Tab-separated table of C-alpha atoms and ligand atoms in Angstrom:
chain	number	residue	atom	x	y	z
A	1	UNK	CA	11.338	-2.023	37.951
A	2	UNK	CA	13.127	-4.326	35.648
A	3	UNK	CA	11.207	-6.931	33.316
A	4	UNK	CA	12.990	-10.223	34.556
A	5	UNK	CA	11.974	-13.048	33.073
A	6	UNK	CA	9.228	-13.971	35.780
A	7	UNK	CA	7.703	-10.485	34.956
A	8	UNK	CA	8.031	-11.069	30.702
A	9	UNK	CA	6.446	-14.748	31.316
A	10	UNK	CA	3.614	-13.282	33.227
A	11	UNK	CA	3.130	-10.740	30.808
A	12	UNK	CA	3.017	-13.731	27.962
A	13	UNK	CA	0.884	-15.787	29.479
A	14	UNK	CA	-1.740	-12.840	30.146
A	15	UNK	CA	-1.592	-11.737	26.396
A	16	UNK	CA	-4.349	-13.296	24.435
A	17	UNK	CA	-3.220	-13.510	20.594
A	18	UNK	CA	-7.022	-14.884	20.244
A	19	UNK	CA	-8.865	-11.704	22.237
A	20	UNK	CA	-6.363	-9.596	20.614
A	21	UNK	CA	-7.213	-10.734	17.255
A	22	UNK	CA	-11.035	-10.468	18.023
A	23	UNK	CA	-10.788	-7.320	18.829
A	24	UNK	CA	-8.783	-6.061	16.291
A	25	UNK	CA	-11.583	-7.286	13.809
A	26	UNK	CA	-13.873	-5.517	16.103
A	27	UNK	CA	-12.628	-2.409	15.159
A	28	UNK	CA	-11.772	-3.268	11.730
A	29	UNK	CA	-15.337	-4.335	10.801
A	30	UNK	CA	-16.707	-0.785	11.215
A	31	UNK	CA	-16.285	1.673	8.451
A	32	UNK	CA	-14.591	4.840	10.421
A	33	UNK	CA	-13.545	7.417	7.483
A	34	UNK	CA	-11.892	10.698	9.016
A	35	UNK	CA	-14.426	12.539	10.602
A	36	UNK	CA	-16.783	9.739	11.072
A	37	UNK	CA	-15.327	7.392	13.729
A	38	UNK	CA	-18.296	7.795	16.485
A	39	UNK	CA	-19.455	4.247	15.730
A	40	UNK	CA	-16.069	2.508	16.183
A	41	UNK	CA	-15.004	4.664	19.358
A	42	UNK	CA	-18.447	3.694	20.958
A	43	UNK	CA	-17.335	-0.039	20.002
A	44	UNK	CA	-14.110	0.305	21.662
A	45	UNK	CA	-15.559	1.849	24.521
A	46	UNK	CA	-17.880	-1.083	24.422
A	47	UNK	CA	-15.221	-3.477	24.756
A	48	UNK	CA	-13.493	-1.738	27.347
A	49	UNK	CA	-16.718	-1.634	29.652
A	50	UNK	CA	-17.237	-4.752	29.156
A	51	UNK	CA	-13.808	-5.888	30.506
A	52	UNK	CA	-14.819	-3.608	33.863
A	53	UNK	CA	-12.542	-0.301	32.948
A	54	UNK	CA	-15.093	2.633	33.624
A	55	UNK	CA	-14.458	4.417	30.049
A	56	UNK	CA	-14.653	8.173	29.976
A	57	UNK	CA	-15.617	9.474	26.721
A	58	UNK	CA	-14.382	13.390	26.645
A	59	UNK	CA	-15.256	15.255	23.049
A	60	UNK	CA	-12.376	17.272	22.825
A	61	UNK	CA	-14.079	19.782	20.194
A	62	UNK	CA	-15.401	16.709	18.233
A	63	UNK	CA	-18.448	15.612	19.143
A	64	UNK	CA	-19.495	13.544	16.316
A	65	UNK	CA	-17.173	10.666	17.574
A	66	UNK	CA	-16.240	11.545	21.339
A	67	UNK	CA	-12.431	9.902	22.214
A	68	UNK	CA	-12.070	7.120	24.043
A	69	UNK	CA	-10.429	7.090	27.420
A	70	UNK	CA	-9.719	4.372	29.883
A	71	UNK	CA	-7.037	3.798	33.244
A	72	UNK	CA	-5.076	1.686	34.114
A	73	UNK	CA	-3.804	2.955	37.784
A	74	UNK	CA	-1.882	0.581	40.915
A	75	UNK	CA	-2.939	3.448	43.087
A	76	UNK	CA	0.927	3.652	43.728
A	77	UNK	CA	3.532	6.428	43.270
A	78	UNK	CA	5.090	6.137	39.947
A	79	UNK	CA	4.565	7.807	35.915
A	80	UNK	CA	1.846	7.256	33.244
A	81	UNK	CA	2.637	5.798	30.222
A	82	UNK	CA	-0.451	6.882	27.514
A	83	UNK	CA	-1.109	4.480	24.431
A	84	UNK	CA	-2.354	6.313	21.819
A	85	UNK	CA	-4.182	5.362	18.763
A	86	UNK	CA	-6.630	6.983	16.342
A	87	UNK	CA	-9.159	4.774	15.095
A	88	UNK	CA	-10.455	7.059	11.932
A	89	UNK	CA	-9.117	5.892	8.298
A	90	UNK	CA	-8.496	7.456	5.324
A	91	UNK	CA	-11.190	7.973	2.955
A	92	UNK	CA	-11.293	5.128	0.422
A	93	UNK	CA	-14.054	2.859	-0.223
A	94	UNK	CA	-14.196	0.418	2.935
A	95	UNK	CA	-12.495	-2.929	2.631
A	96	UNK	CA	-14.336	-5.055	5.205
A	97	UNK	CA	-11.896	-7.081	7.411
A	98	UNK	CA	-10.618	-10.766	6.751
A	99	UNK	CA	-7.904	-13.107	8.418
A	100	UNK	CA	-5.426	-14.028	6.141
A	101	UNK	CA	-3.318	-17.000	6.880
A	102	UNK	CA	-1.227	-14.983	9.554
A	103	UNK	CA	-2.226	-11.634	9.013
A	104	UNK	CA	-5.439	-9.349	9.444
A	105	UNK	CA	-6.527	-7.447	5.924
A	106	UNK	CA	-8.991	-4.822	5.613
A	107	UNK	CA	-9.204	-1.116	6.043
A	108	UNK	CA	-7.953	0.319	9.001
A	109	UNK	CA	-5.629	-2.856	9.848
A	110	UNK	CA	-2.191	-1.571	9.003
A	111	UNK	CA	-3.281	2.068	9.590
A	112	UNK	CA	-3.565	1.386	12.751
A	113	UNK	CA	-7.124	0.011	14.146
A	114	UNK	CA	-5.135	-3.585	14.956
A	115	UNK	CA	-2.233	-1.427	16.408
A	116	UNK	CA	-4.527	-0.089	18.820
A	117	UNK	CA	-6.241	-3.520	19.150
A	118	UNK	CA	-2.648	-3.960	20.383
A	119	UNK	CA	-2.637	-1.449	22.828
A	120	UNK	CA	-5.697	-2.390	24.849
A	121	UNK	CA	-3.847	-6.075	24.851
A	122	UNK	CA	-1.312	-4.460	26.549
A	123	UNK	CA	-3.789	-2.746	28.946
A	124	UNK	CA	-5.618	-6.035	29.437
A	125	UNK	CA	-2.453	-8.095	30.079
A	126	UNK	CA	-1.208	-5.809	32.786
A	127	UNK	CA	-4.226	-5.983	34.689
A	128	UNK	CA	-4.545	-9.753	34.347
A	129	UNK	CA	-1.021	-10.088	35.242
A	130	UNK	CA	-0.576	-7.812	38.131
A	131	UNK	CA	2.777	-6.876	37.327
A	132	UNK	CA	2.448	-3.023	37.488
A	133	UNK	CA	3.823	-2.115	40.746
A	134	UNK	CA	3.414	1.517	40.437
A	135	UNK	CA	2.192	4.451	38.436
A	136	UNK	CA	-0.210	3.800	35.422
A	137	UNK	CA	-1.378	3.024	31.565
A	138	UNK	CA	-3.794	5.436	29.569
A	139	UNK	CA	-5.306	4.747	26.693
A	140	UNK	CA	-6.421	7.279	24.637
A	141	UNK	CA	-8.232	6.518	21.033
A	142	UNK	CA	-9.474	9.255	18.807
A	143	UNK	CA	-10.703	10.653	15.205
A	144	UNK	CA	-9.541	13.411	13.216
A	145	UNK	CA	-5.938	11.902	12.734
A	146	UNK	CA	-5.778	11.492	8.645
A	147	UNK	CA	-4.877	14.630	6.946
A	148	UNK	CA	-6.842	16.373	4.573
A	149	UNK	CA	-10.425	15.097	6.236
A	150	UNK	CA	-9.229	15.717	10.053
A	151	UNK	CA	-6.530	18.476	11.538
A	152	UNK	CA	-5.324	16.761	14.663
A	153	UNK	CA	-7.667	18.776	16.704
A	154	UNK	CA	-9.111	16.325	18.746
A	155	UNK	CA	-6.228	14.925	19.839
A	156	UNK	CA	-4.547	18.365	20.325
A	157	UNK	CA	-7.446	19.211	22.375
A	158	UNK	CA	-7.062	16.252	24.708
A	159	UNK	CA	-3.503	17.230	25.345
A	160	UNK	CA	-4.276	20.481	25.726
A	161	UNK	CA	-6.978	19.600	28.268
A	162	UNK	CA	-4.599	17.418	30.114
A	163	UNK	CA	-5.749	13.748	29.072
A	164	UNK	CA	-2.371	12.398	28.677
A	165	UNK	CA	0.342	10.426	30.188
A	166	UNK	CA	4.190	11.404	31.275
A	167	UNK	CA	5.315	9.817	27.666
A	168	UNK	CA	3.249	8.050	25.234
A	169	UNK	CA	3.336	5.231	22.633
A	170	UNK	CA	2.066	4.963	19.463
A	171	UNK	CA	1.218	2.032	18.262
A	172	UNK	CA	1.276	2.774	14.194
A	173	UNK	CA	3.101	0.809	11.589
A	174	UNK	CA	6.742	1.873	11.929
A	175	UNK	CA	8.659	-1.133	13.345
A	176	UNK	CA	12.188	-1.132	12.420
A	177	UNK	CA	13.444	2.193	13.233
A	178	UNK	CA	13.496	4.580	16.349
A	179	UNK	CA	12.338	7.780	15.084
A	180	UNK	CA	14.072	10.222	16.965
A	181	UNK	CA	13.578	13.629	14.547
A	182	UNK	CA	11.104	14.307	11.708
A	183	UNK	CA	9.965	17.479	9.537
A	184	UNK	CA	6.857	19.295	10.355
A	185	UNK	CA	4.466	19.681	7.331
A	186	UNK	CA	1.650	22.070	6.397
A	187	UNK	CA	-0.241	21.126	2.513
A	188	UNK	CA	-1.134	24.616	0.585
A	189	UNK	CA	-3.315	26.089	-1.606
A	190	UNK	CA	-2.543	29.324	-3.532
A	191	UNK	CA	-5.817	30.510	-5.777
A	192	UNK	CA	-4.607	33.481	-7.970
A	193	UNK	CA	-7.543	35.641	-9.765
A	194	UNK	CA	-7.800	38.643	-11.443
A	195	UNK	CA	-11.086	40.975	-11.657
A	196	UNK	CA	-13.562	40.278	-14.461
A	197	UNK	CA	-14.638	36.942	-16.573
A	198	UNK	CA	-12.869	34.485	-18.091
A	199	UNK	CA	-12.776	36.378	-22.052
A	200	UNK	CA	-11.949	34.818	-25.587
A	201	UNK	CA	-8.067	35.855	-25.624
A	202	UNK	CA	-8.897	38.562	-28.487
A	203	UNK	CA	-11.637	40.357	-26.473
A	204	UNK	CA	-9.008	41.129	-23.210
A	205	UNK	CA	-7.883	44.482	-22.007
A	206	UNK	CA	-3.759	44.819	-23.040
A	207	UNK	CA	-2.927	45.615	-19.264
A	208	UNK	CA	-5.505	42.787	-17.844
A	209	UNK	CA	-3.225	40.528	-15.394
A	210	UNK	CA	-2.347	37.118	-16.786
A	211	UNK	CA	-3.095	34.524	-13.989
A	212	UNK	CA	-0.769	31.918	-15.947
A	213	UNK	CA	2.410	34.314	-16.019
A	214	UNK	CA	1.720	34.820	-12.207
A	215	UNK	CA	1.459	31.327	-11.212
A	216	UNK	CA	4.365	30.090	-13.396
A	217	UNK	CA	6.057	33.170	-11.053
A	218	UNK	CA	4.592	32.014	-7.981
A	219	UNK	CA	6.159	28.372	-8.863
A	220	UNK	CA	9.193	29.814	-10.310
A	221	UNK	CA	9.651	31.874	-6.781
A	222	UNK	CA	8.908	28.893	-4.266
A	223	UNK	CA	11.155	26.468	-6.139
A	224	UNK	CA	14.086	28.665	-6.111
A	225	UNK	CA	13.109	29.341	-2.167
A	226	UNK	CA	13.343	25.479	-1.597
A	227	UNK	CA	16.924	25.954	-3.211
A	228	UNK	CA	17.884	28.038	-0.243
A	229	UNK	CA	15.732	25.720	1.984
A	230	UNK	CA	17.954	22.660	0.937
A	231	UNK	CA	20.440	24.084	2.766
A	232	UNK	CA	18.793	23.743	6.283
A	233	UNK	CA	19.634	20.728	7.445
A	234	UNK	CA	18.962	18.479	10.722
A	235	UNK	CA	21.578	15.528	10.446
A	236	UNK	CA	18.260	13.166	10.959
A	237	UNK	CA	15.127	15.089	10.019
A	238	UNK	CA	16.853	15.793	6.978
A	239	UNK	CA	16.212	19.600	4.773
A	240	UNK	CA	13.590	22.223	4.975
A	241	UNK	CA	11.574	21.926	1.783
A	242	UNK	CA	8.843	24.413	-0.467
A	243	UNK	CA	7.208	21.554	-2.565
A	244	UNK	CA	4.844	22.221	-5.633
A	245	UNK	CA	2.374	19.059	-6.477
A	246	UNK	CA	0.062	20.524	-9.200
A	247	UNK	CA	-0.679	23.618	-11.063
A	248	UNK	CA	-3.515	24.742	-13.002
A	249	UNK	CA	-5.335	27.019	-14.997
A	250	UNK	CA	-7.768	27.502	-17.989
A	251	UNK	CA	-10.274	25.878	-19.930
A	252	UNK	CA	-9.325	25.926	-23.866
A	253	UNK	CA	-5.976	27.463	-25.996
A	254	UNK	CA	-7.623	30.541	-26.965
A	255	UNK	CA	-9.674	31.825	-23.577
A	256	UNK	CA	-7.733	34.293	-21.166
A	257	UNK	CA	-8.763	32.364	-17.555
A	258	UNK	CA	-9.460	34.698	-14.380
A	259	UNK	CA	-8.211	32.436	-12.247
A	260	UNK	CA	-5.343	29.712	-11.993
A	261	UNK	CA	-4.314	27.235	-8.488
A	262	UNK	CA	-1.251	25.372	-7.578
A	263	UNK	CA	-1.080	22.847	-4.205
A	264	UNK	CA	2.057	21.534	-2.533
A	265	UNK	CA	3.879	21.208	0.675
A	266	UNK	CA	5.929	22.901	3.119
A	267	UNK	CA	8.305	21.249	5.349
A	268	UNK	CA	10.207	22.668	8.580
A	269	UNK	CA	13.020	21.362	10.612
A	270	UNK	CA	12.588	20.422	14.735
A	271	UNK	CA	12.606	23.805	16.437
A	272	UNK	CA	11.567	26.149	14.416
A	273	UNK	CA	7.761	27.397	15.008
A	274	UNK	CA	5.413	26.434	12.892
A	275	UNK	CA	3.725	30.091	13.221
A	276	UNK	CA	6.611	31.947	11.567
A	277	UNK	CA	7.162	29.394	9.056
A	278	UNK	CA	3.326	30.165	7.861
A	279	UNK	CA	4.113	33.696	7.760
A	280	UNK	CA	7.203	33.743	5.646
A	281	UNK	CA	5.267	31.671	3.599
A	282	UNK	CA	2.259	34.583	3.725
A	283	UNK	CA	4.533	37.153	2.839
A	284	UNK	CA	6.047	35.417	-0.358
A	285	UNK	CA	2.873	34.842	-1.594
A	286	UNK	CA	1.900	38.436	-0.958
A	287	UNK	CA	4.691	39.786	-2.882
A	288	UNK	CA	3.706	38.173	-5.866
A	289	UNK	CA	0.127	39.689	-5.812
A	290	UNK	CA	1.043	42.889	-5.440
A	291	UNK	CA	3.598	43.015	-8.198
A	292	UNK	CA	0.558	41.400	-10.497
A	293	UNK	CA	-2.513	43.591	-9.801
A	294	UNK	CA	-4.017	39.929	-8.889
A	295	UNK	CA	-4.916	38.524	-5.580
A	296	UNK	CA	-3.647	35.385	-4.208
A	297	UNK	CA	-5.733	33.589	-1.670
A	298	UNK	CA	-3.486	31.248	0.186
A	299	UNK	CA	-5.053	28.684	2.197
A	300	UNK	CA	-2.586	26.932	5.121
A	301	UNK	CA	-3.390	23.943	6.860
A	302	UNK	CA	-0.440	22.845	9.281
A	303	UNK	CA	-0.813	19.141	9.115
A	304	UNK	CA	1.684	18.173	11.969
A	305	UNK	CA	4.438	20.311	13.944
A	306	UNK	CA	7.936	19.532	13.074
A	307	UNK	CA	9.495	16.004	15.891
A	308	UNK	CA	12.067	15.234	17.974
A	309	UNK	CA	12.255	12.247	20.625
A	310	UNK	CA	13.659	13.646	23.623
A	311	UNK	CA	16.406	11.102	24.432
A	312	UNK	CA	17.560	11.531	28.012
A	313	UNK	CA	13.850	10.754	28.978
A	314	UNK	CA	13.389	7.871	30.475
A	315	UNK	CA	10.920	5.696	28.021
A	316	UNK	CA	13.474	5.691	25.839
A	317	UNK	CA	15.638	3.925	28.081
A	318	UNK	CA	12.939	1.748	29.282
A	319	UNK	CA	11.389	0.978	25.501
A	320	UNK	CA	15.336	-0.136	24.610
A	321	UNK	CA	15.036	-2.589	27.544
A	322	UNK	CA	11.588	-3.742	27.200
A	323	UNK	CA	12.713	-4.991	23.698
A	324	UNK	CA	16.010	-6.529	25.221
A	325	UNK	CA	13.642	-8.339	27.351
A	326	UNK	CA	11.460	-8.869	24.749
A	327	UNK	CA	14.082	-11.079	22.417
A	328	UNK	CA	15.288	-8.359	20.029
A	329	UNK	CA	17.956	-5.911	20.453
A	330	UNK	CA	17.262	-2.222	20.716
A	331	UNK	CA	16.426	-0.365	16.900
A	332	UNK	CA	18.428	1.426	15.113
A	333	UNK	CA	17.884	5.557	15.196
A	334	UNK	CA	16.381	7.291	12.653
A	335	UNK	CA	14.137	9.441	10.945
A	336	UNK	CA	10.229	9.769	10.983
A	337	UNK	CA	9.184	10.308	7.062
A	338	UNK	CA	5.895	10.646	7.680
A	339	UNK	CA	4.129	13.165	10.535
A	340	UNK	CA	1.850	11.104	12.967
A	341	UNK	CA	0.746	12.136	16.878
A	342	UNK	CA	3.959	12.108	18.236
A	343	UNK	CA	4.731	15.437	17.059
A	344	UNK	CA	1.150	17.056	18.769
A	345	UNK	CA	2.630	15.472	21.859
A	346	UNK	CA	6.230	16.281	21.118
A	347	UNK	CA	4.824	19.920	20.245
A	348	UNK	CA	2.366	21.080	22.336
A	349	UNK	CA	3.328	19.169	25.564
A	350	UNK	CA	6.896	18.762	24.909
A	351	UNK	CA	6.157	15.123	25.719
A	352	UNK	CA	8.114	11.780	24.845
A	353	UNK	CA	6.600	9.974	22.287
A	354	UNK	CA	7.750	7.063	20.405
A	355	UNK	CA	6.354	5.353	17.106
A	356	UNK	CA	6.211	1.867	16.655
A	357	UNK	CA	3.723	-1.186	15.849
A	358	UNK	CA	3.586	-3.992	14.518
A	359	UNK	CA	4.571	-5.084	11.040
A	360	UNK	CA	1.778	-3.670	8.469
A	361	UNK	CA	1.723	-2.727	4.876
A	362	UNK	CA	-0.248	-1.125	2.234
A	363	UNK	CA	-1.508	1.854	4.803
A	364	UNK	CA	-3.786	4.259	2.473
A	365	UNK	CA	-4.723	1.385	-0.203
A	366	UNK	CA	-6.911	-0.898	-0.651
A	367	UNK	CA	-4.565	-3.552	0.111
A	368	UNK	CA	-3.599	-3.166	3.854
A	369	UNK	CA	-2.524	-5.776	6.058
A	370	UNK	CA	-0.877	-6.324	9.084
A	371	UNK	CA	0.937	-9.256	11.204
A	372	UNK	CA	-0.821	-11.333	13.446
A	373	UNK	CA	2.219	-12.598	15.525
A	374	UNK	CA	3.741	-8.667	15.362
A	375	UNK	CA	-0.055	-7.815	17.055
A	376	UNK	CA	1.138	-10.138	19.583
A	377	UNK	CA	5.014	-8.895	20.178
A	378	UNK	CA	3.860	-5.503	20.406
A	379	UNK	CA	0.772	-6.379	22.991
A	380	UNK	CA	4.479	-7.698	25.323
A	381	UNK	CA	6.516	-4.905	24.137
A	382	UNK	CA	3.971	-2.500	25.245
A	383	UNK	CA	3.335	-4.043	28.662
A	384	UNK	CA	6.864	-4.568	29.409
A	385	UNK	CA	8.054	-0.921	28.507
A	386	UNK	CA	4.804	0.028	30.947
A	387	UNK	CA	6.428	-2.091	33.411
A	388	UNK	CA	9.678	-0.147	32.856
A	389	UNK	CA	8.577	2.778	32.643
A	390	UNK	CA	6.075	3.488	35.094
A	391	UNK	CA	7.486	2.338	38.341
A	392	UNK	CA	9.945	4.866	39.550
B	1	ZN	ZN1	-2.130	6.093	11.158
């Protein structure tokens, strides 16, 4: 079904910039650091009992902060459309939430509690309105999201466990692009050591493995592999890249350390599997250690899978129309810089997702923000794409 303008002034009318707004303080005003979001998913479920949806709260591996589920279903043939949000933050002293003029401040508001605030507009409206005429919304909210503190597992786990939709929006801050391909990335950690103490540089044995010399190799080997890796390219992900952030070793000028670290990233193009890329990875590192009598502890933590937006499927055709409807014209294509839950759906389900929220800034400061009125044109965005989308 099309969004004519009867349907897009029904869907206005039923979207509450006021509830909205409370409820994106609601979720705002409790600190929810990675790992700790049980108290703000038990307020959203709250919320969402309180409006009559009969909330299921599945762990998904995570029981700390059990996700938050809720349905939106006409009972009639047609897909479901999943909103998905993740309501931890990252870990940085809490900002408690204000209103500012026409935005929302505070931690968690641009990244993406008021996003998701968003989203359950958009769930709200479309059962105030009635204009759903077939299939269904889900609304999924969960911790774990913000890399280092949380892996993705929770959500993974829901997907895995089949709590999710045909195709799924994400209501974070990306708002003027369609991000149709992004890099997977995994963060690293190689620890190099040798056997015995740290010794005064005098009192060493002449054949004892310098854990220096073998990082500076280890770095010397990785950046010349991100030469070669330069020259993968996706003509909108962009290159494959072997990234090294920091290096260290040793305590004073004249002491011969036992054991030196570097950290960085790895990045991988749409397609490839994030399994082999680890091991390629393994076995350069292993190389190195045996040719230095040292051991190298490498610890891998694959922080998203690599993304690609599936265009032939049919939100993508309905989220262009919904924002035709909606007073803008469709957004430009482009890449995703940053890996979010669209890739664990894109991944692991080989699912549609698409990125976009409303206008935000200073996401992982102190300083975040977001639009009040973009809250609002997303809550209609959303519902109107679910009115696109889900009615066959
Ligand atoms: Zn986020």
């Amino acid at each position: 079904m099309a969004v004519g303008a009867d349907v897009l002034d029904s869907i206005t009318r039923a979207v509450s910039r006021e509830r909205l707004v409370d409820t994106a303080l609601r979720l705002c005003e409790v600190y929810s650091p990675t790992g700790s979001a049980g108290e703000v998913a038990d307020a959203l479920a709250e919320l969402l009992r309180r409006e009559g949806f009969a909330v299921e709260r599945p762990e998904a591996g995570w029981p700390t902060a059990p996700a938050v589920v809720a349905r939106l279903d006409t009972g009639r043939p047609g897909r479901t459309l999943q909103f998905n949000g993740h309501l931890d933050t990252v870990h940085l002293p809490f900002v408690k939430p204000a209103l500012r003029g026409e935005q929302i401040t505070g931690s968690g508001s641009a990244d993406m509690k008021a996003g998701t605030g968003a989203a359950v507009e958009a769930l709200l409206a479309l059962r105030d309105s009635g204009v759903l005429s077939g299939g269904g919304v889900l609304l999924t909210a969960h911790d774990l999201h913000e890399a280092p503190w949380g892996d993705g597992s929770q959500l993974d786990r829901l997907i895995d466990d089949g709590v999710r939709g045909d195709a799924a929006l994400i209501p974070e801050y990306l708002c003027d692009t369609l991000a149709i391909a992004g890099r997977g990335q995994a963060t690293y950690r190689a620890t190099i050591r040798r056997a015995g103490l740290p010794v005064h540089e005098v009192m060493r044995a002449a054949d004892d493995p310098n854990v220096i010399a073998v990082g500076a190799e280890l770095v010397r080997r990785i950046v010349a592999w991100n030469e070669q890796l330069s020259g993968d390219h996706d003509p909108v992900a962009g290159c494959q890249s072997a990234f090294v952030g920091q290096l260290h070793a040793g305590e004073i000028y004249n002491q011969s350390p036992s054991e030196c670290w570097l950290e960085g990233t790895r990045r991988w193009l749409p397609g490839m599997k994030a399994a082999e890329v680890e091991a390629e990875f393994r076995r350069l590192v292993d190389g190195v250690a045996a040719a230095s009598r040292t051991s190298i502890e490498l610890r891998y933590q694959v922080v998203r899978d690599a993304f690609r937006l599936p265009l032939e499927d049919p939100l993508v055709a309905a989220f262009d129309r919904a924002f035709v409807a909606t007073g803008r014209q469709p957004l430009p294509r482009g890449a995703k810089r940053f890996v979010d839950d669209g890739s664990s759906f894109w991944a692991r389900a080989g699912m549609a997702a698409i990125t976009h929220g409303p206008q935000g800034g200073g996401a992982h400061t102190l300083e975040e923000w977001v639009s009040i009125p973009e809250l609002v044109r997303v809550a209609k965005l959303y519902a109107a794409t679910a009115v696109e989308y889900c009615s066959q």
